[in-house]
Amino acid sequence: MTGEAEEENKRLSAAKVDWDASAPRSILFDDIYFSGDGAAESEHVFLKGNNLAARFSSVYVFSIGELGFGTGLNFLSAWKLWRETKKPEDARLRFFSVEGFPLGADDLARSHEAWPELAAYSAKLRAASPPRIPGVHRIELEDDVALTLHYGEAREALQRAEGGVDAWFFDGFSPAKNPAMWSPEIFAECARLSNPGATFATFTVAGDVRRAIASAGFTLEKRPGFGRKREMLCGRIDTPPASSRRAPWFQNAKPSRLQPGASLGVIGGGVAGASIAHAARRAGFKPTIIEEKGLAAGASGNPAGLIMPRLDLGGGPASRFFLHSYLYTIRLLNEIGGDWFSPCGVLLRAENDEARARQKRLLDDALLPPDWMAAREDGLFFPQGGVVDAPAYVAALAGDAQFIHASVVSISPDEDGVTVRMNDGAAHHFDALVIANSIDASRILEARALPLSAIAGQIDWFPDETPPAHAIAFGPYAAPAPRGGLVIGATYEKITQGAAAQTSLAATQSNIEAVSGILPGLDANNARPRASLRCQTPDRIPIAGPLPDLCFFAPSYDDLRLGKQRAYPPAEVVPRTHILSGLGSRGLVTAPLAAAMILTEMTGEPSPADHEIAEALHPARFFIRDYKRAQHIRKK
Ligand code: SAM
């Protein structure tokens, strides 16, 4: 099965379910998803096998990992148990599962219909289920419950996964029918992803399976099985191997695991800072936004911002990040969106043969399924996309975060937290800090070496103009503003470091000229221009992650300049300090997922992105590239 699953990696095959049997049966694997009384089996084998009722009652964050999401019945049972258990305030349940052949919504509904007590959970799950696209889908189902689905071949998905698991459900069909899900390599990855003391449970006691699980370091214990099965298997791992799959310079030698209730300082009140505040509340943290100018004063303050995907061919980590950030933000908007989000759809117009050929390749590669990306004569249409009133979006993300109206002068990070000093003389202490203030990050000593640059941009709003029914983008764009009127944009102009963006008539005329082919006759006198700065990086990929400690980097990785292959130590980073910046003109779409990645890195729970994406966005990448480039220059 593995080979077939790998071939389908561009776009996953759907499950094929036979409903004639007494229980849903996979035609591909010739095996049942669960036995007749699936919910009772799930409770006996997986919930009781991992002693979840007792463990839920005393934890702050509990992460379950599963091999084979299937119908999601195990997940629903665990979620229901979580809801019914009395727990510490702010406790969080995380459920991480891998699936190579996702079931459609109808099959999910049919699989769950025998259990009315699960109906409400099932409905929520189906409403939030992601499209069948490979990669990591993080679904926030309730304030305290998040599901992280890795769609793809199990071994590859586990190899890319990050974050600790407290209890495993090994549920990948019978080992005789599907040995690929029970191999020593699979369990070695599970051991790597385990927190100390993690347990597992499974329905099988097959000899090969016992040996494979034991070889990964788990202890084994046989218990009475469910129904007609005499035995099942449980076990635990007290000292999991500490082996990250990241390159050493992208690891964190001393991660601090923060718990719900932690205070988080967030420097910056744009979409980056507000997204961090939103992700922080979901993690149970208490965020405080520090911003002198108020929310959405910069580039996040435009009256219309496009919500559309950036689609890159090739399937590399950056393209996976951009694609999944779009899916994540659409889910988020469906959950929190108000009248400030207009899901009017976005047309990516193909203006010439080159653009048409590229769009054809995107369709051939099936980056998005047809109901998410429709081919039209004039381009590609994204029906779920749309336009946000950016300040209202930022305010919704910021929610009830505390606010400090001041400008940061300096930060003092240490192992216990970060003290932030303000221009008004005040100092505040937080358990952790995220620098999310766009180009102004360069004013903070610890972030100064990052290669951030500013680009000025102007948009023009025509409040009385009738806009097109949906947004149209082709480099320039024209969009219906959610509060009425038409917005066109945007210019890109180099600007000297430290200068403020200024509106100009020339920029308005340039915006009008750029859209004149689709919207002729706009009058510059009716325009309300707005100029702001966007912050970008040399590789046009955002920066999200812990700030590298350059005093450690230079001596520790200097041998990279000489091309030396040796065991390099894991990186030391500025304690408890992360950065989210360099979002360019796509921050409205990319900030929420990048923020969720940062928060899970702080808590150690399963990440909403794979480790290659984390490396692609890691702040240290520029320094490591410089070291390696020096090596090539030396060789010339
Ligand atoms: N836990 C599920 C539930 O609650 O309904 C049942 C899981 S079912 C027994 C096994 C699942 O593993 C199937 O959905 C199947 O598609 C998936 N699977 C099997 N082999 C796989 C592989 N190599 N990679 C990814 N998923 C796989």
CSV table of N, CA and C in Angstrom, one decimal, residues 469-543:
chain,number,residue,atom,x,y,z
A,469,ALA,N,-18.1,41.9,-8.5
A,469,ALA,CA,-18.8,41.1,-7.5
A,469,ALA,C,-17.8,40.3,-6.7
A,470,HIS,N,-16.7,40.0,-7.2
A,470,HIS,CA,-15.6,39.3,-6.5
A,470,HIS,C,-14.3,40.0,-6.7
A,471,ALA,N,-13.3,39.6,-5.9
A,471,ALA,CA,-12.0,40.3,-6.1
A,471,ALA,C,-11.3,39.7,-7.3
A,472,ILE,N,-10.5,40.6,-8.0
A,472,ILE,CA,-9.7,40.2,-9.2
A,472,ILE,C,-8.3,40.5,-8.9
A,473,ALA,N,-7.4,39.5,-9.1
A,473,ALA,CA,-6.0,39.8,-8.9
A,473,ALA,C,-5.2,39.3,-10.1
A,474,PHE,N,-4.2,40.1,-10.5
A,474,PHE,CA,-3.3,39.7,-11.6
A,474,PHE,C,-2.0,40.4,-11.4
A,475,GLY,N,-1.5,40.4,-10.2
A,475,GLY,CA,-0.3,41.4,-9.9
A,475,GLY,C,-1.0,42.5,-9.1
A,476,PRO,N,-1.5,43.5,-9.9
A,476,PRO,CA,-2.4,44.5,-9.3
A,476,PRO,C,-3.7,43.8,-8.9
A,477,TYR,N,-4.6,44.5,-8.1
A,477,TYR,CA,-5.9,43.9,-7.8
A,477,TYR,C,-7.0,44.9,-7.7
A,478,ALA,N,-8.2,44.4,-7.8
A,478,ALA,CA,-9.4,45.3,-7.6
A,478,ALA,C,-10.3,44.4,-6.7
A,479,ALA,N,-10.8,45.1,-5.6
A,479,ALA,CA,-11.6,44.2,-4.7
A,479,ALA,C,-12.8,45.0,-4.1
A,480,PRO,N,-13.9,44.3,-3.9
A,480,PRO,CA,-15.0,45.0,-3.2
A,480,PRO,C,-14.7,45.1,-1.7
A,481,ALA,N,-14.7,46.3,-1.2
A,481,ALA,CA,-14.4,46.5,0.2
A,481,ALA,C,-15.6,46.0,1.0
A,482,PRO,N,-15.3,45.2,2.1
A,482,PRO,CA,-16.5,44.7,2.9
A,482,PRO,C,-17.4,45.8,3.4
A,483,ARG,N,-16.9,47.0,3.6
A,483,ARG,CA,-17.7,48.1,4.1
A,483,ARG,C,-18.3,49.0,3.0
A,484,GLY,N,-18.1,48.5,1.8
A,484,GLY,CA,-18.6,49.3,0.6
A,484,GLY,C,-17.5,49.9,-0.2
A,485,GLY,N,-17.8,50.1,-1.5
A,485,GLY,CA,-16.8,50.7,-2.4
A,485,GLY,C,-15.8,49.7,-3.0
A,486,LEU,N,-14.9,50.3,-3.7
A,486,LEU,CA,-13.9,49.6,-4.4
A,486,LEU,C,-12.5,49.9,-3.9
A,487,VAL,N,-11.6,48.9,-3.8
A,487,VAL,CA,-10.2,49.1,-3.4
A,487,VAL,C,-9.3,48.6,-4.5
A,488,ILE,N,-8.4,49.4,-4.9
A,488,ILE,CA,-7.4,48.9,-5.9
A,488,ILE,C,-6.0,49.1,-5.4
A,489,GLY,N,-5.1,48.3,-5.9
A,489,GLY,CA,-3.7,48.4,-5.4
A,489,GLY,C,-2.8,47.4,-6.1
A,490,ALA,N,-1.7,47.3,-5.7
A,490,ALA,CA,-1.0,48.2,-4.8
A,490,ALA,C,0.4,48.5,-5.4
A,491,THR,N,0.9,49.6,-5.0
A,491,THR,CA,2.2,50.0,-5.5
A,491,THR,C,3.3,49.3,-4.6
A,492,TYR,N,4.5,49.2,-5.2
A,492,TYR,CA,5.7,48.7,-4.4
A,492,TYR,C,6.8,49.7,-4.7
A,493,GLU,N,7.3,50.4,-3.6
A,493,GLU,CA,8.3,51.3,-3.8
A,493,GLU,C,9.4,51.1,-2.7
A,494,LYS,N,10.6,51.2,-3.2
A,494,LYS,CA,11.8,51.1,-2.2
A,494,LYS,C,11.7,52.3,-1.3
A,495,ILE,N,12.1,52.2,-0.1
A,495,ILE,CA,12.1,53.3,0.8
A,495,ILE,C,13.3,53.2,1.7
A,496,THR,N,13.9,54.4,2.1
A,496,THR,CA,15.1,54.3,2.9
A,496,THR,C,14.7,53.9,4.3
A,497,GLN,N,15.6,53.2,4.9
A,497,GLN,CA,15.4,52.6,6.3
A,497,GLN,C,15.0,53.7,7.3
A,498,GLY,N,13.9,53.5,8.0
A,498,GLY,CA,13.4,54.5,9.0
A,498,GLY,C,12.5,55.5,8.5
A,499,ALA,N,12.3,55.6,7.1
A,499,ALA,CA,11.4,56.6,6.6
A,499,ALA,C,10.0,56.1,6.7
A,500,ALA,N,9.0,57.1,6.7
A,500,ALA,CA,7.6,56.7,6.8
A,500,ALA,C,7.0,56.7,5.4
A,501,ALA,N,6.0,55.8,5.2
A,501,ALA,CA,5.3,55.8,3.9
A,501,ALA,C,4.4,57.0,3.7
A,502,GLN,N,4.4,57.6,2.5
A,502,GLN,CA,3.6,58.8,2.2
A,502,GLN,C,2.7,58.4,1.0
A,503,THR,N,1.5,59.0,1.0
A,503,THR,CA,0.6,58.8,-0.2
A,503,THR,C,1.1,59.8,-1.2
A,504,SER,N,0.8,59.5,-2.5
A,504,SER,CA,1.1,60.4,-3.6
A,504,SER,C,0.1,60.3,-4.7
A,505,LEU,N,-0.1,61.3,-5.5
A,505,LEU,CA,-1.0,61.3,-6.6
A,505,LEU,C,-0.5,60.4,-7.7
A,506,ALA,N,0.9,60.4,-7.8
A,506,ALA,CA,1.5,59.5,-8.8
A,506,ALA,C,1.2,58.0,-8.5
A,507,ALA,N,1.2,57.7,-7.2
A,507,ALA,CA,0.9,56.3,-6.9
A,507,ALA,C,-0.6,56.0,-7.2
A,508,THR,N,-1.5,56.9,-6.9
A,508,THR,CA,-2.9,56.7,-7.2
A,508,THR,C,-3.1,56.5,-8.8
A,509,GLN,N,-2.4,57.4,-9.5
A,509,GLN,CA,-2.5,57.2,-11.0
A,509,GLN,C,-1.9,55.9,-11.5
A,510,SER,N,-0.9,55.5,-10.8
A,510,SER,CA,-0.3,54.2,-11.2
A,510,SER,C,-1.3,53.0,-10.9
A,511,ASN,N,-1.9,53.1,-9.7
A,511,ASN,CA,-2.9,52.1,-9.4
A,511,ASN,C,-4.1,52.1,-10.4
A,512,ILE,N,-4.6,53.3,-10.8
A,512,ILE,CA,-5.7,53.4,-11.7
A,512,ILE,C,-5.3,52.8,-13.1
A,513,GLU,N,-4.1,53.2,-13.5
A,513,GLU,CA,-3.6,52.7,-14.8
A,513,GLU,C,-3.5,51.1,-14.8
A,514,ALA,N,-3.0,50.6,-13.7
A,514,ALA,CA,-2.8,49.1,-13.6
A,514,ALA,C,-4.1,48.4,-13.8
A,515,VAL,N,-5.2,48.9,-13.3
A,515,VAL,CA,-6.5,48.2,-13.4
A,515,VAL,C,-7.4,48.7,-14.5
A,516,SER,N,-6.9,49.6,-15.3
A,516,SER,CA,-7.7,50.3,-16.4
A,516,SER,C,-8.3,49.3,-17.4
A,517,GLY,N,-7.6,48.1,-17.6
A,517,GLY,CA,-8.0,47.1,-18.5
A,517,GLY,C,-9.3,46.5,-18.1
A,518,ILE,N,-9.5,46.4,-16.8
A,518,ILE,CA,-10.8,45.7,-16.3
A,518,ILE,C,-11.8,46.7,-15.7
A,519,LEU,N,-11.2,47.9,-15.2
A,519,LEU,CA,-12.1,48.9,-14.6
A,519,LEU,C,-11.7,50.3,-15.2
A,520,PRO,N,-12.2,50.6,-16.4
A,520,PRO,CA,-11.8,51.8,-17.0
A,520,PRO,C,-12.5,53.0,-16.4
A,521,GLY,N,-11.9,54.2,-16.5
A,521,GLY,CA,-12.6,55.5,-16.1
A,521,GLY,C,-12.6,55.8,-14.7
A,522,LEU,N,-11.7,55.2,-13.9
A,522,LEU,CA,-11.6,55.7,-12.5
A,522,LEU,C,-11.0,57.1,-12.4
A,523,ASP,N,-11.5,57.9,-11.5
A,523,ASP,CA,-11.1,59.3,-11.4
A,523,ASP,C,-10.2,59.5,-10.1
A,524,ALA,N,-9.0,59.9,-10.3
A,524,ALA,CA,-8.1,60.1,-9.2
A,524,ALA,C,-8.6,61.0,-8.1
A,525,ASN,N,-9.5,61.9,-8.5
A,525,ASN,CA,-10.1,62.9,-7.5
A,525,ASN,C,-11.0,62.2,-6.5
A,526,ASN,N,-11.5,61.0,-6.9
A,526,ASN,CA,-12.4,60.3,-5.9
A,526,ASN,C,-11.7,59.3,-5.0
A,527,ALA,N,-10.4,59.2,-5.2
A,527,ALA,CA,-9.7,58.2,-4.5
A,527,ALA,C,-9.3,58.6,-3.0
A,528,ARG,N,-9.4,57.7,-2.1
A,528,ARG,CA,-8.9,57.9,-0.8
A,528,ARG,C,-7.6,57.0,-0.6
A,529,PRO,N,-6.5,57.6,-0.8
A,529,PRO,CA,-5.2,56.8,-0.8
A,529,PRO,C,-4.8,56.4,0.6
A,530,ARG,N,-4.1,55.3,0.8
A,530,ARG,CA,-3.6,54.9,2.1
A,530,ARG,C,-2.2,54.3,1.8
A,531,ALA,N,-1.2,54.8,2.4
A,531,ALA,CA,0.2,54.2,2.2
A,531,ALA,C,0.7,53.6,3.5
A,532,SER,N,1.4,52.5,3.4
A,532,SER,CA,2.0,51.9,4.6
A,532,SER,C,3.3,51.1,4.2
A,533,LEU,N,3.9,50.6,5.2
A,533,LEU,CA,5.2,49.8,4.9
A,533,LEU,C,4.9,48.3,5.1
A,534,ARG,N,5.4,47.5,4.1
A,534,ARG,CA,5.4,46.1,4.3
A,534,ARG,C,6.8,45.7,4.6
A,535,CYS,N,6.9,44.6,5.4
A,535,CYS,CA,8.2,44.2,5.8
A,535,CYS,C,8.5,42.8,5.1
A,536,GLN,N,9.7,42.7,4.4
A,536,GLN,CA,9.9,41.5,3.7
A,536,GLN,C,11.3,41.0,4.0
A,537,THR,N,11.5,39.7,3.6
A,537,THR,CA,12.8,39.0,3.8
A,537,THR,C,13.4,38.8,2.4
A,538,PRO,N,14.7,38.5,2.4
A,538,PRO,CA,15.4,38.2,1.0
A,538,PRO,C,14.7,37.1,0.3
A,539,ASP,N,14.3,36.0,1.0
A,539,ASP,CA,13.7,34.9,0.2
A,539,ASP,C,12.2,35.0,0.2
A,540,ARG,N,11.6,36.1,0.6
A,540,ARG,CA,10.2,36.3,0.5
A,540,ARG,C,9.3,35.3,1.3
A,541,ILE,N,10.0,34.7,2.3
A,541,ILE,CA,9.3,33.7,3.2
A,541,ILE,C,9.3,34.4,4.5
A,542,PRO,N,8.1,34.3,5.3
A,542,PRO,CA,8.1,34.9,6.6
A,542,PRO,C,9.2,34.4,7.5
A,543,ILE,N,9.4,35.1,8.6
A,543,ILE,CA,10.3,34.6,9.7
A,543,ILE,C,9.4,34.3,10.8
